[in-house]
């Protein structure tokens, strides 16, 4: 079975109603990134950070996967699919994707602030229990913090994602400007000759061997699904 790796960014979830962080009216306009998404911000005011992610979770539970998410999940009928996402929402999982690698963490989880990746203290939140009261502690006595890779922190899953990118028979990029590293570097792990498709309504410079579909996630995935379907016959 051919392997597809799909790299998704904020543009994947826009049609579901989630604002991107970087666009003109994005979340960083309202909340300074250094206060809510850096280790220094967390150390300075954990209550502010906890409340910010509580607010994001509430927004997230009110949105649903869009057609683009569903079409990515549907690729699993014919391909071995790995989704590598820069998004912290769980819309890929909700749409039915069974193998999702989160590069920047997961909004629906909280963890120890002493050791973020200690699995004993990573807690999955539910729609009925998605708010963390500021000051709540993990099992190791440290404050519970969002299971998010803050700016400046290492991205532990990037090596795993790079391994999958090297094995891809088809590489698909959706809704990312390829400006955010290390995720943007994954395209360099794709073997020569492997088809690369990039779905984004804005022009993205990604090299000559990339086929760009200048549409949003849902319309772009419809076009790509037709292309891949044609290839199958």
mmCIF file of C-alpha atoms in Angstrom:
data_model
loop_
_atom_site.group_PDB
_atom_site.id
_atom_site.type_symbol
_atom_site.label_atom_id
_atom_site.label_comp_id
_atom_site.label_asym_id
_atom_site.label_seq_id
_atom_site.Cartn_x
_atom_site.Cartn_y
_atom_site.Cartn_z
ATOM 1 C CA UNK A 1 0.000 0.000 0.000
ATOM 2 C CA UNK A 2 1.435 3.378 -0.993
ATOM 3 C CA UNK A 3 2.353 5.729 1.823
ATOM 4 C CA UNK A 4 0.964 9.267 1.956
ATOM 5 C CA UNK A 5 2.241 11.856 4.415
ATOM 6 C CA UNK A 6 0.032 14.930 4.876
ATOM 7 C CA UNK A 7 1.565 18.006 6.527
ATOM 8 C CA UNK A 8 -1.109 20.417 7.749
ATOM 9 C CA UNK A 9 -0.980 23.925 9.181
ATOM 10 C CA UNK A 10 -3.431 26.512 10.456
ATOM 11 C CA UNK A 11 -5.138 26.892 7.068
ATOM 12 C CA UNK A 12 -6.463 23.343 7.467
ATOM 13 C CA UNK A 13 -8.752 24.381 10.328
ATOM 14 C CA UNK A 14 -9.794 27.862 9.158
ATOM 15 C CA UNK A 15 -12.966 26.581 7.457
ATOM 16 C CA UNK A 16 -13.953 24.957 10.733
ATOM 17 C CA UNK A 17 -13.969 28.416 12.320
ATOM 18 C CA UNK A 18 -10.626 28.389 14.119
ATOM 19 C CA UNK A 19 -8.626 31.572 13.637
ATOM 20 C CA UNK A 20 -5.064 31.237 12.495
ATOM 21 C CA UNK A 21 -2.497 32.736 14.825
ATOM 22 C CA UNK A 22 -0.555 34.702 12.242
ATOM 23 C CA UNK A 23 -3.146 36.314 9.993
ATOM 24 C CA UNK A 24 -4.022 39.988 10.399
ATOM 25 C CA UNK A 25 -6.979 39.253 12.689
ATOM 26 C CA UNK A 26 -5.337 36.186 14.222
ATOM 27 C CA UNK A 27 -5.017 35.296 17.865
ATOM 28 C CA UNK A 28 -1.559 36.803 18.247
ATOM 29 C CA UNK A 29 -3.128 40.212 17.540
ATOM 30 C CA UNK A 30 -5.261 39.811 20.644
ATOM 31 C CA UNK A 31 -2.798 37.979 22.893
ATOM 32 C CA UNK A 32 0.935 38.764 22.755
ATOM 33 C CA UNK A 33 2.702 35.537 21.880
ATOM 34 C CA UNK A 34 5.428 36.126 24.478
ATOM 35 C CA UNK A 35 2.815 36.176 27.246
ATOM 36 C CA UNK A 36 0.809 33.066 26.337
ATOM 37 C CA UNK A 37 3.063 30.815 24.273
ATOM 38 C CA UNK A 38 6.576 30.984 25.699
ATOM 39 C CA UNK A 39 8.201 29.376 28.709
ATOM 40 C CA UNK A 40 8.992 32.845 30.055
ATOM 41 C CA UNK A 41 5.331 33.807 29.757
ATOM 42 C CA UNK A 42 4.316 30.664 31.635
ATOM 43 C CA UNK A 43 6.853 31.330 34.407
ATOM 44 C CA UNK A 44 5.760 34.969 34.693
ATOM 45 C CA UNK A 45 1.995 34.382 34.800
ATOM 46 C CA UNK A 46 0.798 30.758 34.762
ATOM 47 C CA UNK A 47 -2.754 31.907 35.581
ATOM 48 C CA UNK A 48 -2.966 34.022 32.411
ATOM 49 C CA UNK A 49 -1.591 31.155 30.307
ATOM 50 C CA UNK A 50 -3.920 28.580 31.891
ATOM 51 C CA UNK A 51 -6.952 30.791 31.286
ATOM 52 C CA UNK A 52 -5.895 31.492 27.671
ATOM 53 C CA UNK A 53 -5.791 27.768 26.863
ATOM 54 C CA UNK A 54 -9.054 27.173 28.748
ATOM 55 C CA UNK A 55 -10.604 29.743 26.393
ATOM 56 C CA UNK A 56 -9.062 28.094 23.317
ATOM 57 C CA UNK A 57 -10.350 24.669 24.387
ATOM 58 C CA UNK A 58 -13.893 25.970 24.750
ATOM 59 C CA UNK A 59 -13.691 27.399 21.226
ATOM 60 C CA UNK A 60 -12.257 24.164 19.945
ATOM 61 C CA UNK A 61 -15.029 21.970 21.341
ATOM 62 C CA UNK A 62 -17.552 24.113 19.487
ATOM 63 C CA UNK A 63 -16.062 23.500 16.048
ATOM 64 C CA UNK A 64 -16.318 20.468 13.816
ATOM 65 C CA UNK A 65 -13.995 18.978 11.204
ATOM 66 C CA UNK A 66 -14.505 20.401 7.727
ATOM 67 C CA UNK A 67 -14.703 18.605 4.393
ATOM 68 C CA UNK A 68 -10.925 18.910 4.043
ATOM 69 C CA UNK A 69 -10.344 16.986 7.279
ATOM 70 C CA UNK A 70 -12.838 14.329 6.177
ATOM 71 C CA UNK A 71 -11.222 13.939 2.747
ATOM 72 C CA UNK A 72 -7.789 13.533 4.363
ATOM 73 C CA UNK A 73 -9.239 10.801 6.603
ATOM 74 C CA UNK A 74 -10.869 9.151 3.563
ATOM 75 C CA UNK A 75 -7.441 8.695 1.921
ATOM 76 C CA UNK A 76 -6.949 5.818 4.384
ATOM 77 C CA UNK A 77 -9.302 3.670 2.281
ATOM 78 C CA UNK A 78 -6.604 3.410 -0.404
ATOM 79 C CA UNK A 79 -3.367 4.506 1.229
ATOM 80 C CA UNK A 80 -1.265 4.133 4.349
ATOM 81 C CA UNK A 81 -1.699 7.702 5.641
ATOM 82 C CA UNK A 82 0.247 9.615 8.283
ATOM 83 C CA UNK A 83 -0.926 13.123 9.164
ATOM 84 C CA UNK A 84 1.743 15.442 10.551
ATOM 85 C CA UNK A 85 0.062 18.546 11.900
ATOM 86 C CA UNK A 86 1.283 21.855 13.253
ATOM 87 C CA UNK A 87 -2.207 22.379 14.679
ATOM 88 C CA UNK A 88 -2.997 21.743 18.318
ATOM 89 C CA UNK A 89 -6.693 21.001 17.710
ATOM 90 C CA UNK A 90 -7.961 17.423 17.397
ATOM 91 C CA UNK A 91 -10.049 17.908 14.242
ATOM 92 C CA UNK A 92 -8.064 15.342 12.251
ATOM 93 C CA UNK A 93 -8.833 12.717 14.878
ATOM 94 C CA UNK A 94 -12.486 13.752 15.009
ATOM 95 C CA UNK A 95 -12.689 13.363 11.220
ATOM 96 C CA UNK A 96 -11.394 9.793 11.481
ATOM 97 C CA UNK A 97 -7.657 10.032 10.758
ATOM 98 C CA UNK A 98 -6.076 7.169 12.675
ATOM 99 C CA UNK A 99 -2.401 8.174 12.675
ATOM 100 C CA UNK A 100 -1.777 11.813 13.605
ATOM 101 C CA UNK A 101 1.573 13.216 14.746
ATOM 102 C CA UNK A 102 1.201 16.541 16.565
ATOM 103 C CA UNK A 103 4.350 18.653 16.196
ATOM 104 C CA UNK A 104 3.278 21.534 18.426
ATOM 105 C CA UNK A 105 1.431 19.669 21.145
ATOM 106 C CA UNK A 106 -2.223 18.964 21.830
ATOM 107 C CA UNK A 107 -4.679 21.491 23.161
ATOM 108 C CA UNK A 108 -6.886 18.802 24.718
ATOM 109 C CA UNK A 109 -4.108 17.577 27.000
ATOM 110 C CA UNK A 110 -2.335 18.987 30.034
ATOM 111 C CA UNK A 111 0.913 17.847 31.592
ATOM 112 C CA UNK A 112 3.499 18.361 34.285
ATOM 113 C CA UNK A 113 5.377 21.649 34.014
ATOM 114 C CA UNK A 114 8.471 19.959 35.458
ATOM 115 C CA UNK A 115 8.661 17.296 32.729
ATOM 116 C CA UNK A 116 6.282 17.955 29.836
ATOM 117 C CA UNK A 117 6.740 14.529 28.243
ATOM 118 C CA UNK A 118 6.402 12.394 31.382
ATOM 119 C CA UNK A 119 3.464 10.256 30.226
ATOM 120 C CA UNK A 120 2.425 9.526 33.821
ATOM 121 C CA UNK A 121 1.205 13.088 34.193
ATOM 122 C CA UNK A 122 -0.249 13.783 30.737
ATOM 123 C CA UNK A 123 -4.007 14.094 31.107
ATOM 124 C CA UNK A 124 -6.579 13.994 28.307
ATOM 125 C CA UNK A 125 -9.378 16.507 28.795
ATOM 126 C CA UNK A 126 -12.993 16.007 27.707
ATOM 127 C CA UNK A 127 -15.696 18.456 26.603
ATOM 128 C CA UNK A 128 -17.255 18.222 30.076
ATOM 129 C CA UNK A 129 -13.916 18.671 31.801
ATOM 130 C CA UNK A 130 -11.834 21.019 29.646
ATOM 131 C CA UNK A 131 -11.071 23.806 32.110
ATOM 132 C CA UNK A 132 -8.056 23.710 34.363
ATOM 133 C CA UNK A 133 -8.366 25.790 37.510
ATOM 134 C CA UNK A 134 -5.214 27.928 37.811
ATOM 135 C CA UNK A 135 -2.958 26.456 40.459
ATOM 136 C CA UNK A 136 -4.003 22.832 39.833
ATOM 137 C CA UNK A 137 -1.057 20.493 40.228
ATOM 138 C CA UNK A 138 0.127 17.430 38.340
ATOM 139 C CA UNK A 139 0.927 14.164 40.122
ATOM 140 C CA UNK A 140 4.553 15.232 40.590
ATOM 141 C CA UNK A 141 3.565 18.369 42.496
ATOM 142 C CA UNK A 142 4.348 20.823 39.688
ATOM 143 C CA UNK A 143 1.687 23.044 38.130
ATOM 144 C CA UNK A 144 -0.386 21.475 35.367
ATOM 145 C CA UNK A 145 0.467 23.264 32.137
ATOM 146 C CA UNK A 146 -0.902 23.020 28.599
ATOM 147 C CA UNK A 147 0.596 20.124 26.606
ATOM 148 C CA UNK A 148 1.775 22.629 24.013
ATOM 149 C CA UNK A 149 5.231 23.162 22.555
ATOM 150 C CA UNK A 150 5.882 26.774 23.497
ATOM 151 C CA UNK A 151 7.958 28.986 21.207
ATOM 152 C CA UNK A 152 11.648 28.337 21.827
ATOM 153 C CA UNK A 153 11.060 24.810 23.134
ATOM 154 C CA UNK A 154 12.292 21.700 21.328
ATOM 155 C CA UNK A 155 9.857 19.935 18.980
ATOM 156 C CA UNK A 156 10.264 16.306 20.094
ATOM 157 C CA UNK A 157 8.136 14.758 17.332
ATOM 158 C CA UNK A 158 10.060 16.341 14.450
ATOM 159 C CA UNK A 159 12.460 13.388 14.104
ATOM 160 C CA UNK A 160 9.529 10.951 13.985
ATOM 161 C CA UNK A 161 7.835 13.114 11.344
ATOM 162 C CA UNK A 162 11.055 13.301 9.300
ATOM 163 C CA UNK A 163 11.275 9.494 9.256
ATOM 164 C CA UNK A 164 7.754 9.294 7.825
ATOM 165 C CA UNK A 165 8.477 12.034 5.284
ATOM 166 C CA UNK A 166 11.443 10.000 4.003
ATOM 167 C CA UNK A 167 9.185 6.992 3.455
ATOM 168 C CA UNK A 168 6.391 8.903 1.674
ATOM 169 C CA UNK A 169 5.324 7.880 -1.832
ATOM 170 C CA UNK A 170 3.152 11.006 -2.014
ATOM 171 C CA UNK A 171 3.629 14.129 0.123
ATOM 172 C CA UNK A 172 0.737 16.563 0.610
ATOM 173 C CA UNK A 173 0.959 19.988 2.274
ATOM 174 C CA UNK A 174 -2.246 21.776 3.303
ATOM 175 C CA UNK A 175 -2.712 25.245 4.755
ATOM 176 C CA UNK A 176 0.803 26.128 5.763
ATOM 177 C CA UNK A 177 3.073 28.846 4.383
ATOM 178 C CA UNK A 178 6.178 26.702 4.996
ATOM 179 C CA UNK A 179 7.616 29.542 7.069
ATOM 180 C CA UNK A 180 7.529 27.825 10.453
ATOM 181 C CA UNK A 181 10.531 25.681 11.266
ATOM 182 C CA UNK A 182 11.281 22.920 11.948
ATOM 183 C CA UNK A 183 8.000 21.759 10.301
ATOM 184 C CA UNK A 184 8.759 23.590 7.043
ATOM 185 C CA UNK A 185 11.977 21.594 6.717
ATOM 186 C CA UNK A 186 10.093 18.300 6.388
ATOM 187 C CA UNK A 187 9.730 18.828 2.635
ATOM 188 C CA UNK A 188 13.517 18.382 2.352
ATOM 189 C CA UNK A 189 13.219 14.812 3.632
ATOM 190 C CA UNK A 190 10.958 13.785 0.753
ATOM 191 C CA UNK A 191 12.800 11.528 -1.685
ATOM 192 C CA UNK A 192 13.577 12.921 -5.160
ATOM 193 C CA UNK A 193 10.859 12.082 -7.658
ATOM 194 C CA UNK A 194 8.105 11.736 -5.057
ATOM 195 C CA UNK A 195 5.088 13.860 -6.060
ATOM 196 C CA UNK A 196 4.455 16.819 -3.729
ATOM 197 C CA UNK A 197 1.085 18.595 -3.730
ATOM 198 C CA UNK A 198 0.559 21.884 -1.907
ATOM 199 C CA UNK A 199 -2.957 23.120 -1.171
ATOM 200 C CA UNK A 200 -3.161 26.774 -0.174
ATOM 201 C CA UNK A 201 -5.176 29.693 -1.571
ATOM 202 C CA UNK A 202 -2.107 31.953 -1.419
ATOM 203 C CA UNK A 203 1.028 31.433 -3.496
ATOM 204 C CA UNK A 204 3.706 29.564 -1.541
ATOM 205 C CA UNK A 205 7.279 29.219 -2.790
ATOM 206 C CA UNK A 206 8.072 25.567 -2.299
ATOM 207 C CA UNK A 207 10.302 24.555 -5.184
ATOM 208 C CA UNK A 208 9.806 23.549 -8.793
ATOM 209 C CA UNK A 209 8.793 19.952 -8.154
ATOM 210 C CA UNK A 210 5.691 21.004 -6.196
ATOM 211 C CA UNK A 211 2.199 21.056 -7.719
ATOM 212 C CA UNK A 212 0.230 23.857 -6.057
ATOM 213 C CA UNK A 213 -3.561 23.789 -5.887
ATOM 214 C CA UNK A 214 -4.535 27.365 -5.059
ATOM 215 C CA UNK A 215 -7.679 26.646 -3.092
ATOM 216 C CA UNK A 216 -8.757 26.305 0.535
ATOM 217 C CA UNK A 217 -8.460 22.978 2.353
ATOM 218 C CA UNK A 218 -11.843 21.498 1.380
ATOM 219 C CA UNK A 219 -11.951 22.538 -2.289
ATOM 220 C CA UNK A 220 -8.269 21.744 -2.674
ATOM 221 C CA UNK A 221 -8.664 18.271 -1.191
ATOM 222 C CA UNK A 222 -11.643 17.619 -3.513
ATOM 223 C CA UNK A 223 -9.439 18.472 -6.492
ATOM 224 C CA UNK A 224 -6.557 16.372 -5.184
ATOM 225 C CA UNK A 225 -8.802 13.393 -4.372
ATOM 226 C CA UNK A 226 -10.009 13.478 -7.994
ATOM 227 C CA UNK A 227 -6.407 13.631 -9.217
ATOM 228 C CA UNK A 228 -5.339 10.712 -7.036
ATOM 229 C CA UNK A 229 -8.470 8.801 -7.996
ATOM 230 C CA UNK A 230 -7.609 9.295 -11.659
ATOM 231 C CA UNK A 231 -4.106 8.020 -10.975
ATOM 232 C CA UNK A 232 -5.568 4.875 -9.462
ATOM 233 C CA UNK A 233 -7.474 3.875 -12.604
#
